[in-house]
mmCIF file of C-alpha atoms in Angstrom:
data_model
loop_
_atom_site.group_PDB
_atom_site.id
_atom_site.type_symbol
_atom_site.label_atom_id
_atom_site.label_comp_id
_atom_site.label_asym_id
_atom_site.label_seq_id
_atom_site.Cartn_x
_atom_site.Cartn_y
_atom_site.Cartn_z
ATOM 1 C CA MET P 1 -2.629 -16.014 -7.713
ATOM 2 C CA VAL P 2 -1.332 -13.765 -11.144
ATOM 3 C CA LYS P 3 -0.994 -10.644 -9.190
ATOM 4 C CA LYS P 4 0.994 -12.209 -6.474
ATOM 5 C CA ILE P 5 3.254 -14.032 -8.527
ATOM 6 C CA ILE P 6 3.606 -10.665 -10.073
ATOM 7 C CA ILE P 7 4.385 -8.926 -6.454
ATOM 8 C CA ILE P 8 6.356 -11.621 -5.427
ATOM 9 C CA THR P 9 8.322 -11.262 -9.393
ATOM 10 C CA LEU P 10 9.563 -7.620 -8.391
ATOM 11 C CA SER P 11 10.300 -7.267 -5.159
ATOM 12 C CA VAL P 12 12.769 -10.029 -6.458
ATOM 13 C CA ILE P 13 14.200 -7.802 -9.515
ATOM 14 C CA VAL P 14 13.985 -4.590 -6.617
ATOM 15 C CA PHE P 15 16.062 -7.352 -4.019
ATOM 16 C CA ILE P 16 18.270 -7.620 -7.003
ATOM 17 C CA PHE P 17 18.181 -3.876 -8.528
ATOM 18 C CA LEU P 18 20.165 -2.815 -5.022
ATOM 19 C CA THR P 19 22.586 -5.451 -4.927
ATOM 20 C CA LEU P 20 23.783 -5.072 -8.162
ATOM 21 C CA GLU P 21 23.589 -1.495 -7.816
ATOM 22 C CA ALA P 22 24.918 -1.751 -4.295
ATOM 23 C CA VAL P 23 27.458 -3.971 -6.008
ATOM 24 C CA GLY P 24 28.389 -1.019 -9.256
ATOM 25 C CA PHE P 25 29.099 1.617 -6.859
ATOM 26 C CA TYR P 26 31.501 -0.462 -4.279
ATOM 27 C CA LEU P 27 33.806 -1.197 -7.672
ATOM 28 C CA SER P 28 33.001 2.064 -9.371
ATOM 29 C CA LYS P 29 34.986 3.575 -5.884
ATOM 30 C CA ARG P 30 37.876 0.586 -6.211
ATOM 31 C CA GLY P 31 40.850 2.135 -7.172
ATOM 32 C CA GLY P 32 44.726 0.513 -8.490
ATOM 33 C CA ALA P 33 45.237 -1.827 -10.941
ATOM 34 C CA ASP P 34 45.675 -4.726 -9.234
ATOM 35 C CA GLU P 35 42.061 -4.660 -7.778
ATOM 36 C CA MET P 36 40.929 -4.050 -11.308
ATOM 37 C CA SER P 37 43.107 -7.359 -13.184
ATOM 38 C CA GLU P 38 41.545 -9.638 -10.235
ATOM 39 C CA ASP P 39 38.202 -8.577 -11.674
ATOM 40 C CA ALA P 40 38.470 -8.772 -15.209
ATOM 41 C CA ALA P 41 40.533 -12.251 -14.188
ATOM 42 C CA ASN P 42 37.518 -13.055 -12.286
ATOM 43 C CA GLY P 43 35.003 -11.676 -15.071
ATOM 44 C CA LYS P 44 33.656 -9.428 -13.356
ATOM 45 C CA SER P 45 33.533 -6.315 -15.404
ATOM 46 C CA PRO P 46 32.489 -2.761 -14.298
ATOM 47 C CA ASN P 47 30.449 -2.178 -17.590
ATOM 48 C CA ASP P 48 29.005 -5.612 -17.862
ATOM 49 C CA LEU P 49 27.511 -4.802 -13.782
ATOM 50 C CA GLN P 50 26.096 -1.645 -14.901
ATOM 51 C CA ALA P 51 24.593 -2.774 -17.949
ATOM 52 C CA LYS P 52 23.015 -5.774 -16.210
ATOM 53 C CA ILE P 53 21.874 -2.450 -13.935
ATOM 54 C CA VAL P 54 20.253 -0.564 -16.711
ATOM 55 C CA ASN P 55 18.893 -3.992 -17.632
ATOM 56 C CA LEU P 56 16.448 -4.466 -15.240
ATOM 57 C CA LYS P 57 15.825 -0.657 -14.432
ATOM 58 C CA LYS P 58 14.082 -0.823 -17.876
ATOM 59 C CA ARG P 59 12.033 -4.481 -16.715
ATOM 60 C CA ILE P 60 10.782 -2.436 -12.758
ATOM 61 C CA ALA P 61 9.997 0.651 -15.510
ATOM 62 C CA HIS P 62 7.793 -2.054 -17.776
ATOM 63 C CA LEU P 63 6.541 -3.792 -14.372
ATOM 64 C CA SER P 64 5.271 -0.342 -12.781
ATOM 65 C CA PRO P 65 1.797 1.294 -12.979
ATOM 66 C CA LYS P 66 1.897 3.905 -15.756
ATOM 67 C CA GLY P 67 0.671 7.193 -14.211
ATOM 68 C CA PRO P 68 0.308 8.156 -11.070
ATOM 69 C CA TYR P 69 -0.211 5.429 -8.359
ATOM 70 C CA LEU P 70 -0.544 5.331 -4.261
ATOM 71 C CA VAL P 71 1.710 2.871 -2.482
ATOM 72 C CA ILE P 72 1.148 2.259 1.616
ATOM 73 C CA ASP P 73 3.179 1.759 3.918
ATOM 74 C CA THR P 74 1.433 0.041 6.805
ATOM 75 C CA ALA P 75 3.894 -0.492 8.982
ATOM 76 C CA LYS P 76 5.071 3.467 8.833
ATOM 77 C CA ASN P 77 0.980 4.899 8.517
ATOM 78 C CA ARG P 78 2.325 6.604 5.291
ATOM 79 C CA LEU P 79 0.232 6.764 1.569
ATOM 80 C CA TYR P 80 2.742 7.767 -1.308
ATOM 81 C CA VAL P 81 1.405 9.188 -4.543
ATOM 82 C CA ARG P 82 3.947 7.928 -6.834
ATOM 83 C CA LYS P 83 4.539 8.245 -11.005
ATOM 84 C CA GLY P 84 7.062 6.263 -11.365
ATOM 85 C CA GLU P 85 10.023 6.108 -9.281
ATOM 86 C CA GLU P 86 8.869 9.656 -7.690
ATOM 87 C CA ILE P 87 7.090 10.579 -5.040
ATOM 88 C CA ILE P 88 4.502 13.101 -5.241
ATOM 89 C CA LYS P 89 3.261 12.737 -2.563
ATOM 90 C CA GLU P 90 3.217 11.739 1.368
ATOM 91 C CA VAL P 91 0.207 11.876 3.844
ATOM 92 C CA ILE P 92 0.255 10.038 7.476
ATOM 93 C CA VAL P 93 -2.364 7.668 7.695
ATOM 94 C CA SER P 94 -4.275 4.945 9.975
ATOM 95 C CA THR P 95 -4.070 1.372 8.549
ATOM 96 C CA GLY P 96 -5.196 -2.115 10.202
ATOM 97 C CA SER P 97 -4.856 -2.539 14.018
ATOM 98 C CA GLY P 98 -3.985 -6.535 14.111
ATOM 99 C CA SER P 99 -6.405 -6.960 16.080
ATOM 100 C CA ILE P 100 -8.436 -10.320 16.188
ATOM 101 C CA LEU P 101 -12.753 -10.019 17.422
ATOM 102 C CA LYS P 102 -14.186 -13.605 18.035
ATOM 103 C CA ASP P 103 -17.985 -13.678 18.151
ATOM 104 C CA PRO P 104 -18.459 -14.793 21.508
ATOM 105 C CA LYS P 105 -22.154 -16.550 20.532
ATOM 106 C CA GLY P 106 -20.532 -18.623 17.652
ATOM 107 C CA ASN P 107 -17.416 -19.741 15.676
ATOM 108 C CA ARG P 108 -16.541 -16.449 13.208
ATOM 109 C CA GLN P 109 -13.720 -14.176 14.323
ATOM 110 C CA TRP P 110 -12.384 -11.634 12.445
ATOM 111 C CA VAL P 111 -8.987 -10.017 11.461
ATOM 112 C CA PHE P 112 -8.563 -6.348 11.486
ATOM 113 C CA ASP P 113 -5.933 -5.812 9.086
ATOM 114 C CA THR P 114 -5.372 -4.117 5.922
ATOM 115 C CA PRO P 115 -5.233 -6.434 2.816
ATOM 116 C CA ARG P 116 -1.335 -6.488 1.622
ATOM 117 C CA GLY P 117 -1.116 -6.777 -2.107
ATOM 118 C CA GLU P 118 -2.247 -4.541 -6.255
ATOM 119 C CA HIS P 119 -6.336 -3.597 -5.697
ATOM 120 C CA SER P 120 -6.809 -0.932 -7.366
ATOM 121 C CA ILE P 121 -9.744 1.929 -6.925
ATOM 122 C CA GLN P 122 -13.455 0.209 -7.963
ATOM 123 C CA SER P 123 -15.134 3.219 -7.499
ATOM 124 C CA LYS P 124 -15.757 6.306 -5.627
ATOM 125 C CA THR P 125 -18.155 7.921 -3.196
ATOM 126 C CA SER P 126 -18.978 11.450 -1.646
ATOM 127 C CA ASN P 127 -20.671 11.744 1.233
ATOM 128 C CA PRO P 128 -20.235 7.746 1.902
ATOM 129 C CA VAL P 129 -22.294 6.027 4.251
ATOM 130 C CA TRP P 130 -21.345 2.835 6.269
ATOM 131 C CA THR P 131 -23.272 -0.116 5.801
ATOM 132 C CA LYS P 132 -22.241 -1.456 9.977
ATOM 133 C CA PRO P 133 -20.687 -4.847 9.161
ATOM 134 C CA ASP P 134 -21.792 -7.920 11.978
ATOM 135 C CA TRP P 135 -18.041 -7.209 13.836
ATOM 136 C CA ALA P 136 -19.435 -3.527 14.659
ATOM 137 C CA PHE P 137 -22.586 -4.537 16.928
ATOM 138 C CA ILE P 138 -20.377 -7.154 18.332
ATOM 139 C CA GLU P 139 -17.591 -5.110 19.071
ATOM 140 C CA GLU P 140 -19.577 -2.840 20.533
ATOM 141 C CA GLY P 141 -21.511 -5.321 23.309
ATOM 142 C CA GLU P 142 -24.729 -5.110 20.754
ATOM 143 C CA ASP P 143 -26.785 -7.378 18.958
ATOM 144 C CA VAL P 144 -26.857 -7.397 15.825
ATOM 145 C CA PRO P 145 -30.278 -6.116 13.986
ATOM 146 C CA LYS P 146 -32.194 -7.512 11.866
ATOM 147 C CA SER P 147 -33.216 -4.797 9.442
ATOM 148 C CA PHE P 148 -31.044 -2.824 7.463
ATOM 149 C CA LYS P 149 -31.862 1.369 8.005
ATOM 150 C CA ASP P 150 -30.817 0.061 11.543
ATOM 151 C CA ARG P 151 -26.889 -0.454 10.197
ATOM 152 C CA VAL P 152 -26.772 2.266 8.529
ATOM 153 C CA GLU P 153 -24.524 5.548 9.489
ATOM 154 C CA GLU P 154 -23.789 9.003 8.425
ATOM 155 C CA GLY P 155 -21.230 10.766 8.803
ATOM 156 C CA VAL P 156 -18.148 9.024 10.115
ATOM 157 C CA LEU P 157 -16.128 7.752 6.584
ATOM 158 C CA GLY P 158 -15.420 11.690 6.023
ATOM 159 C CA ASP P 159 -16.332 13.520 2.848
ATOM 160 C CA TYR P 160 -15.046 10.861 0.030
ATOM 161 C CA ALA P 161 -14.155 7.384 0.425
ATOM 162 C CA PHE P 162 -12.579 4.931 -2.350
ATOM 163 C CA HIS P 163 -13.324 1.778 -2.888
ATOM 164 C CA LEU P 164 -10.782 -1.245 -3.013
ATOM 165 C CA GLY P 165 -13.294 -4.147 -2.557
ATOM 166 C CA ASP P 166 -14.537 -6.461 0.451
ATOM 167 C CA GLY P 167 -15.328 -3.563 2.542
ATOM 168 C CA TYR P 168 -12.412 -2.245 2.529
ATOM 169 C CA MET P 169 -11.419 1.585 1.729
ATOM 170 C CA ILE P 170 -9.475 4.981 1.425
ATOM 171 C CA HIS P 171 -11.660 7.198 3.349
ATOM 172 C CA GLY P 172 -12.044 10.149 6.178
ATOM 173 C CA THR P 173 -12.198 10.077 9.163
ATOM 174 C CA LEU P 174 -13.715 11.836 11.800
ATOM 175 C CA TYR P 175 -10.027 10.693 15.063
ATOM 176 C CA THR P 176 -7.536 12.537 12.969
ATOM 177 C CA ARG P 177 -5.964 12.654 16.542
ATOM 178 C CA LEU P 178 -4.864 8.547 15.803
ATOM 179 C CA LEU P 179 -3.678 9.560 12.337
ATOM 180 C CA GLY P 180 -0.101 7.389 11.869
ATOM 181 C CA ARG P 181 -1.006 4.612 14.589
ATOM 182 C CA ASN P 182 -2.344 1.453 13.379
ATOM 183 C CA VAL P 183 -6.292 1.719 15.065
ATOM 184 C CA THR P 184 -8.112 0.646 11.667
ATOM 185 C CA HIS P 185 -10.651 -2.577 11.219
ATOM 186 C CA GLY P 186 -8.397 -2.459 7.900
ATOM 187 C CA CYS P 187 -9.132 0.434 5.639
ATOM 188 C CA VAL P 188 -6.737 3.495 5.321
ATOM 189 C CA ARG P 189 -7.900 6.294 7.079
ATOM 190 C CA VAL P 190 -7.251 9.970 5.792
ATOM 191 C CA GLY P 191 -6.996 13.776 6.994
ATOM 192 C CA ASP P 192 -9.882 15.527 5.255
ATOM 193 C CA LYS P 193 -7.435 17.650 3.435
ATOM 194 C CA ASP P 194 -5.599 14.600 2.209
ATOM 195 C CA LEU P 195 -8.102 12.992 1.190
ATOM 196 C CA LYS P 196 -9.678 16.194 -0.379
ATOM 197 C CA GLU P 197 -6.321 16.426 -2.496
ATOM 198 C CA LEU P 198 -7.057 12.592 -3.313
ATOM 199 C CA ASN P 199 -9.933 13.166 -4.590
ATOM 200 C CA ASP P 200 -10.071 16.248 -6.784
ATOM 201 C CA THR P 201 -6.467 14.528 -8.677
ATOM 202 C CA ILE P 202 -6.547 10.537 -8.192
ATOM 203 C CA PRO P 203 -9.708 8.966 -10.347
ATOM 204 C CA ALA P 204 -11.272 5.072 -9.881
ATOM 205 C CA GLY P 205 -9.293 2.540 -11.784
ATOM 206 C CA THR P 206 -5.864 3.567 -10.559
ATOM 207 C CA LYS P 207 -3.762 0.898 -8.809
ATOM 208 C CA VAL P 208 -2.939 0.921 -5.205
ATOM 209 C CA ILE P 209 -0.391 -0.825 -3.821
ATOM 210 C CA ILE P 210 -0.273 -2.105 0.433
ATOM 211 C CA PHE P 211 2.150 -3.523 2.203
#
């Protein structure tokens, strides 16, 4: 709940900041004594606006994670490595399809969205192994196995996986031709070269913001 409030607050602050930036730019380009006199009469001082903008920038900087963090745009299927306001790296990825799967033998259903909000890399794994959940078998029209070993599948998650919790991961893919599209079951797929670079430079504990 606290994380949601922080995200909403940050969004409002960014909106206000962009609005004030636009107003400040407009005022800075206006000319003429009559226009400036009218602004002064209405209490709209450019200096006051600039002071508010500076204050908002400080507040935004305070809310931003310290050090590098990841931002994932699910609409554009892009992953950004950011530090403060600087974009250090941009990566083409694949995110959730948004499709719905219903269990024909019960009342269960799954929505394959990438979870929005603020997360963190809880752990990192080399040569990860996928433990297939029930929906993976149902989607393929197969019976859900009773044995755990029948759920284990190797070689489908690439060389590395960053665990975000609740089964969601940033991981590699066998289907690089589909990068840039919304085709996953909720995880974030990354190409091999980019995934290795992320693994080498992004530590566990790094913040991940998904929208």
